[in-house]
Every structure is written in C-alpha cells, then in structure tokens.
Short mmCIF file of C-alpha atoms in Angstrom, two decimals:
data_model
loop_
_atom_site.label_atom_id
_atom_site.label_comp_id
_atom_site.label_asym_id
_atom_site.label_seq_id
_atom_site.Cartn_x
_atom_site.Cartn_y
_atom_site.Cartn_z
CA MET A 99 60.89 140.72 34.19
CA ILE A 100 58.09 142.66 33.30
CA ILE A 101 55.25 143.96 36.41
CA GLU A 102 51.31 143.52 35.83
CA LYS A 103 48.32 144.75 38.48
CA SER A 104 46.57 142.05 38.81
CA SER A 105 43.37 142.16 38.58
CA THR A 106 41.75 139.44 40.51
CA TRP A 107 40.88 140.87 43.82
CA LYS A 108 38.32 143.37 41.21
CA ASP A 109 37.06 140.13 39.73
CA ASN A 110 36.49 138.50 43.48
CA PHE A 111 34.52 141.68 43.89
CA LEU A 112 32.51 141.47 41.46
CA GLU A 113 31.40 138.75 42.02
CA ARG A 114 30.63 138.83 45.49
CA LEU A 115 28.03 141.65 44.93
CA GLU A 116 26.55 139.65 42.59
CA ASN A 117 25.70 136.84 44.61
CA ASP A 118 25.72 139.09 47.70
CA GLY A 119 28.97 137.48 49.41
CA PRO A 120 30.42 136.62 51.45
CA TRP A 121 32.06 139.57 53.48
CA ASP A 122 34.03 138.12 55.99
CA ARG A 123 35.11 134.78 57.98
CA PHE A 124 34.43 134.26 60.63
CA THR A 125 37.66 133.20 61.46
CA LEU A 126 38.59 136.28 61.57
CA TYR A 127 35.56 137.34 63.01
CA GLN A 128 36.81 135.38 65.84
CA MET A 129 39.95 137.17 65.79
CA ASN A 130 38.53 140.64 66.33
CA ALA A 131 36.01 139.66 68.35
CA GLU A 132 38.85 138.71 71.21
CA VAL A 133 41.10 141.76 70.58
CA GLN A 134 38.03 144.02 71.75
CA LYS A 135 37.69 141.91 74.39
CA SER A 136 41.38 141.89 75.83
CA LYS A 137 40.39 146.14 75.25
CA LEU A 138 37.23 145.56 78.03
CA ILE A 139 39.18 144.27 80.45
CA THR A 140 36.31 145.52 83.72
CA GLU A 141 39.64 145.02 86.84
CA PHE A 142 43.02 145.70 86.49
CA SER A 143 44.11 142.79 88.40
CA GLY A 144 46.56 139.53 86.25
CA LEU A 145 48.32 139.86 83.63
CA GLN A 146 47.04 139.39 79.70
CA ALA A 147 49.53 139.36 78.71
CA PRO A 148 50.62 135.86 78.95
CA LYS A 149 47.71 134.84 76.94
CA PHE A 150 49.42 136.85 73.64
CA LEU A 151 52.95 135.20 73.75
CA LYS A 152 52.08 131.48 74.74
CA ASP A 153 55.63 130.53 72.53
CA LEU A 154 57.81 132.81 75.41
CA ASN A 155 58.62 130.85 78.71
CA ILE A 156 58.17 133.29 80.91
CA LEU A 157 59.94 132.64 84.62
CA ASP A 158 57.58 132.71 87.55
CA HIS A 159 59.44 135.66 88.87
CA GLN A 160 59.06 137.50 85.49
CA LEU A 161 55.56 137.36 85.95
CA GLU A 162 55.70 138.67 89.33
CA VAL A 163 57.36 141.58 88.87
CA ALA A 164 55.50 142.30 85.55
CA GLN A 165 51.80 142.19 88.26
CA THR A 166 53.52 144.83 91.11
CA VAL A 167 55.50 147.51 88.74
CA ILE A 168 51.52 147.41 86.66
CA GLU A 169 49.82 146.64 90.05
CA GLU A 170 50.99 148.20 92.49
CA MET A 171 53.97 150.67 91.72
CA HIS A 172 51.50 151.90 89.01
CA GLY A 173 53.85 151.55 85.69
CA LYS A 174 57.00 153.41 87.67
CA ALA A 175 59.77 151.39 88.56
CA ILE A 176 63.23 150.37 89.34
CA LEU A 177 64.19 146.21 87.81
CA ALA A 178 67.14 145.74 89.85
CA ASP A 179 67.28 141.16 89.34
CA GLU A 180 70.66 140.09 89.75
CA VAL A 181 72.24 139.20 86.16
CA GLY A 182 71.20 137.26 84.64
CA LEU A 183 67.19 136.69 85.78
CA GLY A 184 66.17 138.57 82.70
CA LYS A 185 64.53 142.46 83.20
CA THR A 186 64.80 142.58 79.14
CA ILE A 187 61.98 140.01 79.47
CA GLU A 188 59.98 141.21 82.72
CA ALA A 189 60.55 145.02 80.72
CA GLY A 190 58.62 143.58 77.81
CA LEU A 191 56.25 141.80 79.88
CA VAL A 192 55.11 145.47 80.88
CA LEU A 193 55.76 147.40 77.57
CA LYS A 194 53.38 144.31 76.38
CA GLU A 195 50.24 144.30 79.09
CA TYR A 196 49.97 148.26 78.65
CA LEU A 197 50.24 148.39 74.62
CA ILE A 198 46.86 145.77 74.78
CA ARG A 199 45.56 147.12 77.03
CA GLY A 200 45.44 150.68 75.44
CA LEU A 201 47.10 152.82 77.80
CA VAL A 202 51.20 153.46 75.70
CA LYS A 203 50.70 153.68 72.43
CA LYS A 204 54.73 155.28 72.48
CA ALA A 205 57.23 154.67 73.76
CA LEU A 206 61.05 154.36 73.87
CA ILE A 207 63.84 152.53 74.81
CA LEU A 208 66.86 153.95 75.58
CA VAL A 209 69.86 151.14 75.53
CA PRO A 210 73.78 151.31 75.21
CA ALA A 211 74.40 151.30 71.80
CA SER A 212 75.73 147.31 72.28
CA LEU A 213 72.37 145.98 73.42
CA LEU A 214 70.48 148.64 70.67
CA LYS A 215 69.95 145.34 68.56
CA GLN A 216 69.58 142.42 70.94
CA TRP A 217 66.60 144.68 72.56
CA VAL A 218 64.80 145.12 69.14
CA ASP A 219 65.43 141.86 68.57
CA GLU A 220 63.71 140.63 71.52
CA LEU A 221 60.35 143.05 71.70
CA ASN A 222 59.88 141.53 68.12
CA LYS A 223 60.60 138.62 68.16
CA LYS A 224 59.84 137.58 71.25
CA PHE A 225 56.52 140.19 72.25
CA TYR A 226 55.53 140.71 68.85
CA ILE A 227 55.93 144.04 69.59
CA PRO A 228 57.18 146.19 66.23
CA ALA A 229 59.97 148.23 67.52
CA ILE A 230 62.30 149.55 65.36
CA GLY A 231 66.28 150.53 66.23
CA TYR A 232 66.95 154.72 65.46
CA LYS A 233 68.86 155.50 62.42
CA LYS A 234 69.30 158.56 61.21
CA LYS A 235 67.26 160.65 58.79
CA VAL A 236 63.97 158.30 61.01
CA ALA A 237 61.26 160.50 61.93
CA ILE A 238 61.44 158.67 64.91
CA ASP A 239 57.72 160.78 65.64
CA GLN A 240 56.01 158.26 63.33
CA TYR A 241 56.97 155.12 64.58
CA ASP A 242 55.28 154.69 67.78
CA VAL A 243 58.11 152.16 69.57
CA VAL A 244 62.16 153.36 69.04
CA VAL A 245 65.59 151.68 69.89
CA MET A 246 67.96 154.73 70.51
CA SER A 247 71.46 154.07 71.99
CA MET A 248 71.36 156.59 74.99
CA ASP A 249 74.17 158.15 73.52
CA THR A 250 72.47 159.13 70.12
CA ALA A 251 69.23 160.55 72.48
CA LYS A 252 71.42 162.93 74.07
CA LYS A 253 72.96 164.70 71.01
CA SER A 254 71.32 167.49 68.61
CA PRO A 255 69.00 166.67 67.45
CA HIS A 256 68.11 163.59 68.14
CA ARG A 257 67.14 165.78 71.60
CA GLU A 258 65.09 168.50 70.75
CA GLN A 259 63.36 166.07 68.45
CA ILE A 260 62.44 163.80 71.58
CA ILE A 261 62.20 166.27 73.77
CA GLU A 262 60.21 167.63 71.51
CA GLN A 263 57.28 163.45 72.07
CA ASP A 264 54.79 163.43 74.32
CA TYR A 265 55.61 159.44 75.61
CA ASP A 266 53.63 156.51 77.54
CA MET A 267 56.56 154.79 78.09
CA ILE A 268 60.39 154.78 78.60
CA ILE A 269 62.78 152.25 79.68
CA ILE A 270 66.16 152.84 80.04
CA ASP A 271 68.10 149.50 80.17
CA GLU A 272 71.85 150.04 82.62
CA ALA A 273 69.64 152.70 84.56
CA HIS A 274 73.10 152.59 86.78
CA LYS A 275 74.70 154.74 83.77
CA LEU A 276 72.51 157.68 84.12
CA LYS A 277 74.14 158.50 87.42
CA ASN A 278 73.08 161.48 88.99
CA HIS A 279 72.06 165.38 88.04
CA LYS A 280 74.91 166.56 86.58
CA THR A 281 75.23 163.96 83.52
CA GLN A 282 73.98 164.98 80.46
CA ILE A 283 72.23 162.02 80.08
CA TYR A 284 70.10 162.17 83.35
CA GLU A 285 69.10 166.04 83.11
CA PHE A 286 68.22 164.32 79.82
CA VAL A 287 66.39 162.24 80.38
CA GLN A 288 64.64 163.77 83.15
CA SER A 289 63.12 166.70 80.88
CA ILE A 290 61.69 164.06 78.75
CA LYS A 291 58.15 163.71 78.90
CA LYS A 292 56.29 160.24 79.93
CA LYS A 293 53.58 158.70 82.02
CA PHE A 294 55.59 155.76 83.14
CA CYS A 295 59.32 154.88 83.21
CA LEU A 296 61.27 152.14 83.84
CA LEU A 297 65.06 151.85 85.13
CA LEU A 298 66.99 148.50 84.33
CA THR A 299 70.18 147.90 87.11
CA ALA A 300 71.38 144.65 88.59
CA THR A 301 73.42 147.00 90.21
CA PRO A 302 71.52 150.27 91.24
CA ILE A 303 74.13 151.82 93.75
CA GLN A 304 77.36 151.18 92.17
CA ASN A 305 79.96 154.22 94.66
CA ASP A 306 77.75 155.68 96.55
CA ILE A 307 74.09 155.92 98.34
CA PHE A 308 73.38 158.96 96.53
CA GLU A 309 72.87 156.70 93.40
CA ILE A 310 69.67 155.72 94.56
CA PHE A 311 68.30 158.88 95.54
CA TYR A 312 68.93 160.42 92.31
CA LEU A 313 67.41 157.35 90.07
CA VAL A 314 64.77 157.36 92.29
CA SER A 315 64.08 160.99 92.00
CA LEU A 316 63.36 160.05 88.33
CA LEU A 317 60.90 157.34 88.74
CA LYS A 318 58.56 159.83 92.44
CA PRO A 319 60.53 163.46 92.43
CA GLY A 320 60.43 164.13 95.82
CA HIS A 321 60.40 160.63 97.20
CA LEU A 322 63.13 160.41 99.17
CA GLY A 323 63.01 164.65 100.08
CA ASN A 324 65.13 166.87 98.73
CA TYR A 325 68.61 166.81 97.64
CA GLU A 326 69.65 168.57 101.36
CA ALA A 327 66.54 166.27 103.35
CA PHE A 328 68.32 163.52 101.91
CA GLN A 329 72.01 163.91 103.29
CA THR A 330 70.64 164.99 105.99
CA ALA A 331 69.10 161.29 107.24
CA PHE A 332 71.11 159.44 105.26
CA SER A 333 74.92 160.52 104.49
CA ALA A 334 77.05 157.50 105.79
CA LYS A 335 78.11 159.68 108.88
CA LYS A 336 74.88 160.10 110.38
CA ARG A 337 73.41 156.66 109.04
CA SER A 338 72.56 154.44 111.22
CA PHE A 339 70.56 150.62 112.19
CA GLU A 340 67.36 152.90 111.69
CA GLN A 341 67.63 154.79 108.93
CA GLU A 342 69.33 152.34 106.97
CA GLU A 343 66.20 149.66 106.96
CA PHE A 344 63.69 153.28 106.43
CA LEU A 345 65.77 153.63 103.11
CA LYS A 346 65.49 150.48 102.11
CA GLU A 347 61.68 150.25 103.02
CA LEU A 348 61.21 153.13 101.02
CA VAL A 349 63.71 152.61 98.19
CA ASN A 350 61.58 149.52 97.75
CA LYS A 351 58.74 151.45 97.64
CA VAL A 352 59.96 151.63 93.85
CA MET A 353 62.35 148.87 92.88
CA ILE A 354 61.64 145.62 92.83
CA ARG A 355 64.96 143.12 93.50
CA ASN A 356 64.75 139.65 92.93
CA ARG A 357 68.43 137.51 93.86
CA ARG A 358 68.91 133.72 91.44
CA ASN A 359 68.06 132.23 95.35
CA ASP A 360 64.67 133.41 95.08
CA THR A 361 63.49 131.53 91.10
CA GLY A 362 62.66 128.20 92.82
CA PHE A 363 65.85 127.64 90.25
CA ASP A 364 69.12 125.29 91.12
CA TRP A 365 71.62 127.82 90.96
CA THR A 366 75.01 126.82 90.68
CA SER A 367 77.75 128.67 93.86
CA ARG A 368 79.80 131.00 93.04
CA GLN A 369 83.62 129.52 94.16
CA VAL A 370 85.15 133.28 95.20
CA GLU A 371 89.23 132.99 95.47
CA THR A 372 91.82 136.52 95.33
CA PHE A 373 95.75 136.20 95.40
CA GLN A 374 97.74 138.95 96.41
CA ILE A 375 100.45 138.29 94.68
CA ASP A 376 104.51 139.66 94.83
CA PHE A 377 106.83 142.25 92.84
CA THR A 378 109.25 140.12 91.42
CA GLU A 379 112.35 142.50 92.63
CA GLU A 380 112.67 145.22 89.79
CA GLU A 381 109.06 145.16 89.19
CA ARG A 382 109.18 146.69 92.94
CA GLN A 383 112.11 148.83 91.89
CA VAL A 384 109.51 150.47 88.50
CA TYR A 385 106.56 150.69 91.16
CA ASP A 386 108.75 152.55 92.75
CA MET A 387 110.62 154.92 91.67
CA LEU A 388 106.91 156.54 89.94
CA CYS A 389 105.64 156.71 93.06
CA GLU A 390 108.23 159.01 93.63
CA LEU A 391 107.18 161.27 90.53
CA LYS A 392 105.27 162.89 92.90
CA ASN A 393 107.55 164.63 94.44
CA ILE A 394 109.61 165.09 91.66
CA SER A 395 108.18 166.48 88.76
CA SER A 396 104.32 168.84 88.57
CA VAL A 397 103.66 166.79 86.29
CA PHE A 398 103.22 164.21 88.56
CA SER A 399 101.54 166.08 91.08
CA GLY A 400 97.99 165.47 90.30
CA SER A 401 96.80 162.46 92.22
CA PHE A 402 95.14 161.09 88.66
CA SER A 403 97.77 161.10 86.86
CA MET A 404 99.43 159.14 89.72
CA ILE A 405 96.80 156.30 90.41
CA THR A 406 96.95 156.03 87.07
CA LEU A 407 100.72 154.73 86.55
CA GLN A 408 100.21 152.89 89.10
CA LYS A 409 97.17 150.88 88.58
CA GLU A 410 98.56 150.65 85.33
CA MET A 411 102.37 149.19 86.75
CA CYS A 412 100.26 146.81 88.69
CA SER A 413 98.25 145.60 85.13
CA SER A 414 101.44 145.05 82.35
CA LYS A 415 104.92 147.95 81.77
CA GLU A 416 103.10 148.13 78.32
CA ALA A 417 99.94 150.28 79.52
CA THR A 418 101.99 152.13 81.96
CA TYR A 419 105.83 153.22 78.65
CA LEU A 420 102.27 153.77 76.70
CA THR A 421 100.65 157.04 80.04
CA LEU A 422 104.86 157.92 81.09
CA GLU A 423 105.74 158.41 77.19
CA LYS A 424 102.63 160.48 77.29
CA MET A 425 103.29 162.98 80.08
CA LYS A 426 106.67 163.05 79.42
CA GLN A 427 105.95 165.47 76.87
CA LYS A 428 104.88 168.29 78.91
CA VAL A 429 107.86 167.58 80.96
CA VAL A 430 110.36 170.63 80.02
CA ASN A 431 113.11 170.47 83.20
CA PRO A 432 115.74 168.08 81.58
CA GLU A 433 117.09 166.41 85.27
CA GLU A 434 113.11 165.47 85.43
CA VAL A 435 113.13 163.90 82.14
CA ALA A 436 115.68 161.73 82.64
CA TYR A 437 113.99 160.19 85.72
CA ILE A 438 111.56 159.76 83.41
CA ASP A 439 113.92 157.52 80.98
CA GLU A 440 115.50 156.21 83.86
CA ILE A 441 112.09 154.82 84.00
CA ILE A 442 111.63 153.64 80.34
CA ASN A 443 114.78 152.59 80.38
CA LYS A 444 114.15 149.93 83.47
CA LEU A 445 110.70 149.06 81.95
CA ALA A 446 111.80 147.92 78.85
CA ALA A 447 114.31 145.78 80.64
CA LEU A 448 112.41 144.01 82.82
CA GLN A 449 111.55 140.25 81.76
CA ILE A 450 108.72 138.88 84.53
CA ASN A 451 105.02 139.74 84.92
CA ALA A 452 104.45 138.16 88.14
CA LYS A 453 100.35 138.88 87.40
CA ALA A 454 100.93 137.71 84.06
CA GLU A 455 102.36 134.19 85.15
CA LYS A 456 100.08 133.64 88.20
CA THR A 457 96.86 134.37 84.82
CA TYR A 458 99.25 131.44 82.92
CA GLU A 459 98.65 129.47 86.32
CA ILE A 460 95.43 129.12 86.29
CA VAL A 461 93.79 128.99 83.11
CA GLN A 462 97.10 126.06 83.60
CA ASN A 463 94.94 124.51 86.41
CA ALA A 464 91.72 124.90 84.28
CA GLY A 465 92.59 122.02 82.05
CA ASP A 466 90.23 122.42 78.29
CA ASP A 467 87.88 124.56 80.37
CA LYS A 468 87.46 127.81 78.44
CA VAL A 469 88.48 131.21 80.45
CA ILE A 470 87.96 135.03 81.00
CA ILE A 471 90.58 137.43 81.76
CA PHE A 472 89.41 141.38 82.30
CA THR A 473 91.46 143.58 82.21
CA GLU A 474 91.14 147.58 81.93
CA TYR A 475 94.18 148.39 79.46
CA ARG A 476 94.82 146.96 75.70
CA SER A 477 98.10 147.90 75.87
CA THR A 478 97.28 145.11 78.12
CA GLN A 479 95.11 143.24 76.89
CA ALA A 480 97.42 143.23 73.46
CA TYR A 481 99.98 141.96 75.85
CA LEU A 482 98.18 139.01 77.74
CA GLN A 483 97.96 137.40 74.07
CA TRP A 484 101.41 137.60 73.41
CA TYR A 485 102.54 135.64 76.22
CA LEU A 486 99.90 133.24 76.73
CA HIS A 487 100.40 132.73 72.98
CA THR A 488 104.72 131.50 74.03
CA LYS A 489 102.56 129.09 76.50
CA GLY A 490 100.99 127.92 73.43
CA ILE A 491 97.59 128.80 74.91
CA THR A 492 94.94 130.18 72.13
CA SER A 493 92.91 133.66 73.06
CA VAL A 494 90.59 135.88 70.92
CA LEU A 495 89.79 139.34 71.90
CA PHE A 496 87.40 142.11 72.89
CA ASN A 497 86.68 145.50 73.28
CA GLY A 498 85.20 148.59 73.00
CA LYS A 499 86.82 149.55 70.02
CA PHE A 500 85.16 146.39 67.84
CA SER A 501 83.02 147.04 65.70
CA LYS A 502 79.24 145.01 66.37
CA ASN A 503 79.95 142.45 63.42
CA LYS A 504 83.81 141.74 64.94
CA LYS A 505 82.31 141.77 68.74
CA ASP A 506 79.72 137.89 67.55
CA TRP A 507 83.33 137.21 65.21
CA MET A 508 84.85 137.21 68.84
CA GLN A 509 82.78 135.46 70.42
CA GLN A 510 81.77 132.37 68.60
CA LEU A 511 85.90 132.32 67.76
CA PHE A 512 86.50 131.60 71.84
CA LYS A 513 82.85 129.30 71.69
CA ASP A 514 84.33 126.56 68.98
CA ARG A 515 87.85 127.83 69.00
CA ALA A 516 89.64 129.00 71.62
CA GLN A 517 90.67 128.52 75.48
CA VAL A 518 91.07 131.37 76.49
CA LEU A 519 88.60 135.19 75.74
CA ILE A 520 90.53 138.58 77.20
CA ALA A 521 88.11 141.37 77.96
CA THR A 522 88.21 144.95 78.71
CA GLU A 523 85.52 146.14 81.00
CA SER A 524 82.90 146.16 77.59
CA GLY A 525 82.97 142.42 77.89
CA GLY A 526 80.99 142.95 80.96
CA GLU A 527 77.88 143.48 79.69
CA GLY A 528 76.04 142.71 77.30
CA ILE A 529 77.01 138.97 76.01
CA ASN A 530 75.82 135.75 77.28
CA LEU A 531 78.47 133.49 78.08
CA GLN A 532 76.75 130.42 79.89
CA PHE A 533 79.58 128.22 77.79
CA CYS A 534 82.07 129.38 80.43
CA HIS A 535 82.80 128.98 84.23
CA HIS A 536 86.57 130.24 84.71
CA VAL A 537 86.53 134.60 85.44
CA ILE A 538 90.36 135.60 85.87
CA ASN A 539 89.36 139.66 87.87
CA TYR A 540 93.43 140.16 85.89
CA ASP A 541 92.53 144.21 86.95
CA LEU A 542 90.75 145.21 89.68
CA PRO A 543 87.88 147.91 88.99
CA TRP A 544 86.86 150.98 91.32
CA ASN A 545 83.69 149.68 91.49
CA PRO A 546 81.90 146.58 92.78
CA MET A 547 79.75 146.80 90.61
CA LYS A 548 81.34 146.27 87.23
CA LEU A 549 82.64 143.34 88.55
CA GLU A 550 78.84 141.80 89.21
CA GLN A 551 78.31 142.81 85.56
CA ARG A 552 81.72 140.80 84.80
CA ILE A 553 80.75 138.18 87.02
CA GLY A 554 77.02 137.92 85.43
CA ARG A 555 78.26 136.80 81.72
CA VAL A 556 78.15 133.72 82.80
CA HIS A 557 76.02 133.19 86.24
CA ARG A 558 73.45 133.10 84.65
CA LEU A 559 70.71 131.01 83.04
CA GLY A 560 71.52 128.24 81.49
CA GLN A 561 75.32 127.94 83.90
CA GLU A 562 75.52 124.62 84.06
CA HIS A 563 79.08 124.04 86.28
CA ASP A 564 79.91 126.67 89.55
CA VAL A 565 81.88 129.66 88.32
CA GLN A 566 85.19 129.89 89.78
CA ILE A 567 86.00 133.60 89.74
CA TYR A 568 89.91 135.07 90.71
CA ASN A 569 91.19 138.21 91.56
CA LEU A 570 94.43 139.30 91.04
CA ALA A 571 96.88 142.26 93.29
CA ILE A 572 100.03 143.34 93.73
CA LYS A 573 100.77 143.08 97.23
CA ASN A 574 101.87 146.44 98.77
CA THR A 575 100.44 148.03 96.09
CA ILE A 576 97.64 150.86 95.35
CA GLU A 577 95.34 147.61 94.65
CA ASP A 578 95.15 147.08 98.62
CA ASN A 579 93.60 149.92 98.49
CA ILE A 580 91.07 149.14 95.56
CA LEU A 581 89.89 145.70 97.77
CA ASN A 582 89.34 147.59 100.87
CA LEU A 583 86.56 150.30 99.26
CA LEU A 584 85.46 147.57 97.00
CA ASN A 585 84.80 146.07 100.61
CA ASP A 586 83.33 148.91 102.08
CA LYS A 587 81.39 150.59 98.28
CA ILE A 588 79.63 145.96 99.10
CA ASN A 589 78.80 147.22 102.06
CA VAL A 590 76.86 150.30 101.38
CA PHE A 591 74.72 148.57 98.74
CA GLU A 592 74.06 145.26 101.16
CA LYS A 593 73.02 147.18 104.32
CA VAL A 594 70.85 150.42 101.29
CA VAL A 595 69.64 147.17 98.76
CA GLY A 596 69.74 144.04 99.58
CA GLU A 597 72.53 140.89 100.05
CA LEU A 598 75.42 140.98 97.19
CA ASP A 599 76.11 137.21 95.70
CA ASP A 600 80.04 136.62 97.02
CA ILE A 601 82.87 138.75 94.44
CA LEU A 602 85.51 139.18 96.06
CA THR A 603 86.92 136.37 99.27
CA LYS A 604 84.79 137.89 103.18
CA ARG A 605 87.47 139.94 104.83
CA ALA A 606 87.47 137.94 108.47
#
C-alpha cells in the first residue's frame, strides 16, 4: 500500500485566499453559538443535559433525581434507588449536566471490575462522554474521564497516581463495598481530592446501621456527628422510634431512594416462598457429627470454622468434603483424625441431597420457564449441574472465576439454550436477565441485601412476569439462625432507609 500526503487542503486554502472566502459555514457557526449559549445559563435551575441527549429515553424519576442532586444536594449524594431503576442513568445525567455547565472537567468513576465495560459503553454511547476504561500503563493525568475498577484503584502505583490528581467529581458504583473506615478502599476514597461525589447503591445498609454513618461521612463529614455521638444516639439498644425518624430525616438530606412503586410503571409483583426442608436421616447424622467436632478437636473450636462446615453441609457433601480435608491437615491427634475420617466416609456414602431434590422439584414445576439457582459454593455449583443433568435438565454455570467474555457467553447460552443458570454470588451483580422470572436461593447468605441483589437481576425494567422467589433452608440447622438474622437485618434497613420489596416470607 502506498501512502501519500494530500495537497488538496493547500489548493482549497489558496483558492479561498484569492476569493477572500468563504471562511466558515453558517451551520458550524450555529452549532458553536448553541454551545456558547449553554454556558451562559442565567440561573441554576432546570436541566440542560436532556436537550443534548435526544436519543436517550430518560424516565421521569431519573430526571427528578438528577435535578435534586444538583439543585438541593449540591452534587454530593447517595443514589439508593431499588435495583433496576437506572442509578447509572441518573449518575450519567448529573455528570453530563456538570460537564455542560463547565463545573466538571476531570472525573473518576470507580466500579466493580465486572461493570467496567458496561460503564464505559454507557457513558460513551448514551451520554457522549469520552470516558476511557483504565488499563495498565494508561497515564490517568492525560484523560478527563476515567473508569477504573475499585480493586485496581486502591493498589499501588494506581492509588498514588489518583491521589495526586484534583478531581472535580468522583462516582462510586456499588458503594456498599466501601463498608467502613477500616477497609482499604474506604480510606482510599476518603483521601481523593474531589468537589462532587455520587455514591450508588441500592443497599446502603447491609449488616448494621453504622454502614450508613460511614457512607454519609464520606459525602458530608459531621452531618451525622462523630462516631461516638452517633453510637450513643443510634445504637440498637438506645434507639427509640423518635430517634429512628430523626435519623431517617438526616439521611434523606443526602440520599435519594426511589422504589419501584414510586416510578409510575405497572411493575410485576414478587411471589416469595420459603421451604424449610428436612435432612434425610443419614444427612442429619453427618451434620450432628460435624457439630460435635468443636468438642473433639481444638482445630474446629473456632466459631468461624464450625459455622463454615455447618453451612456447607446444608449445601452439599462436596462443599463439606473440601473444607474438612483441608482442616484435617492441621490435626495431629490420631483419635481426632480417625473421627474426621469417619465423617468423610459417611459423607461419601450419602446418596441423597434433600435440598437438591427440592430444587429439582421446583425446576420441574416451572415447566419450560428459565430458572436461576444461587449457591455460595463452586463445588455445590458443579454438583448441581451434574445432578440436574442426570434428570435431563440443561444448565450453565456462572461464577467470579470466569473471564468477562466467558460470562457473556454463559448468559447467551442461558438465554438461547439452557433452562437453568447456576450462579455463585458474583451472579448477583452486573447482569440483567429479565427473560427469566424464577429465582431459587439454594444457599441463604447472612446479608439480606445479597438476596435483593440476586432478585434484582430479574425483577427490573423489562420484566413482563411476576417473579417467583424460592428460599431453601434446612430445618433445625444453622439455616434457621440465618433466617432469623435476615429478618432482623431487614427490620433495621426498613427503619432507617425505607421499605424493602419482599425477599423473605413474612414472619407471623
């Protein structure tokens, strides 16, 4: 291929010189005039961004959120809409508005790694914001809008490079991952220089009330007092109805939360069933032997190791075996080793998984409908795929070890070919599966907001069916405790943040 310099521009330029023009086009002049006018806004009310986003379908509640953030919260807010209501669109609107007004030039968006490409695509294609996804050796000081994964940003040398910058705005998606001041990512975000800050999370309280304290303190230090004052006023033992209402009022000055019922859309409903399942006699025997381990071996005396084994036994013998073998390596007493070997032999002899049988029954009753199963363990995931295959049911796996391309491929296979998607917790974020409306929570997490994230994969804009949710728990095991704790945490969330859509069967 031969590449030559073009001299056309020179000929055209000489011709314009001789004829004294034309030097410009009226269309370009008009476009430039519009840009200049947009910068000469006489009052800071109303949004300019929608005029430049004609092809983007912006919903009323999203416009209201963006306007409230800018006019009342001065660019510092927690966007806490329920899952599926478009917090990314709201944040994009706010960023676009500030860019148009010339108040933001340099912005950093921190997101979970799995959502990085989605954010870059939406900013570029929907908002015409020239964002780049951070890769190694990218000079971040040379780009105005950078999207980066949280895990990358908090580590050297990226951390130091970011702290050196003066950002006009930072946006943090899935902001509940910041947790509290003891985490590396929270401390890092706190140290970033910023004028405006948006924290996106449908679940601002996951485990306890102090999580909302730390999120609010990132935006407005002192808004909820210092930690000691907050603890004195709002800890569970000292909190009264009046204090809860006062706290909610304070939080709402920096947080916007839309529920599905607030949007004016005709949402499908949720139908929740909790099945409490009996172990088989053989499974119960193994579970009781596992519980006895804490009295037999000091290796298993720690509450964490015992709780792990109990939860795994409620999931599958495969998950239990892997942990038991790993911990067995630390045991030196021959009698203790013999007891563990006896448990392992009984595990190997188990022929029936009561919870898996209930799962198969639910999938069967769903007919040809698609079903998502959530488990906490990859070994259980592999077992369930094998088990369903023996029953003639096609399934695909989805977990955090998969590359982005493989995750995309699994989603496509689920949509086009397989009836069941078996996902670990990583399937609870960043994927949209409105073509499915059956969710089986095979393993229950300690955190109710993880249940909400899971359900939110299917119960979102575009869902045309009522969503069927099935929570499975083994009777008279640690899963009874998990159900009780989940209900207690839901109660705390609703008192401070607001009502939550059904994720568990209501207690009497």
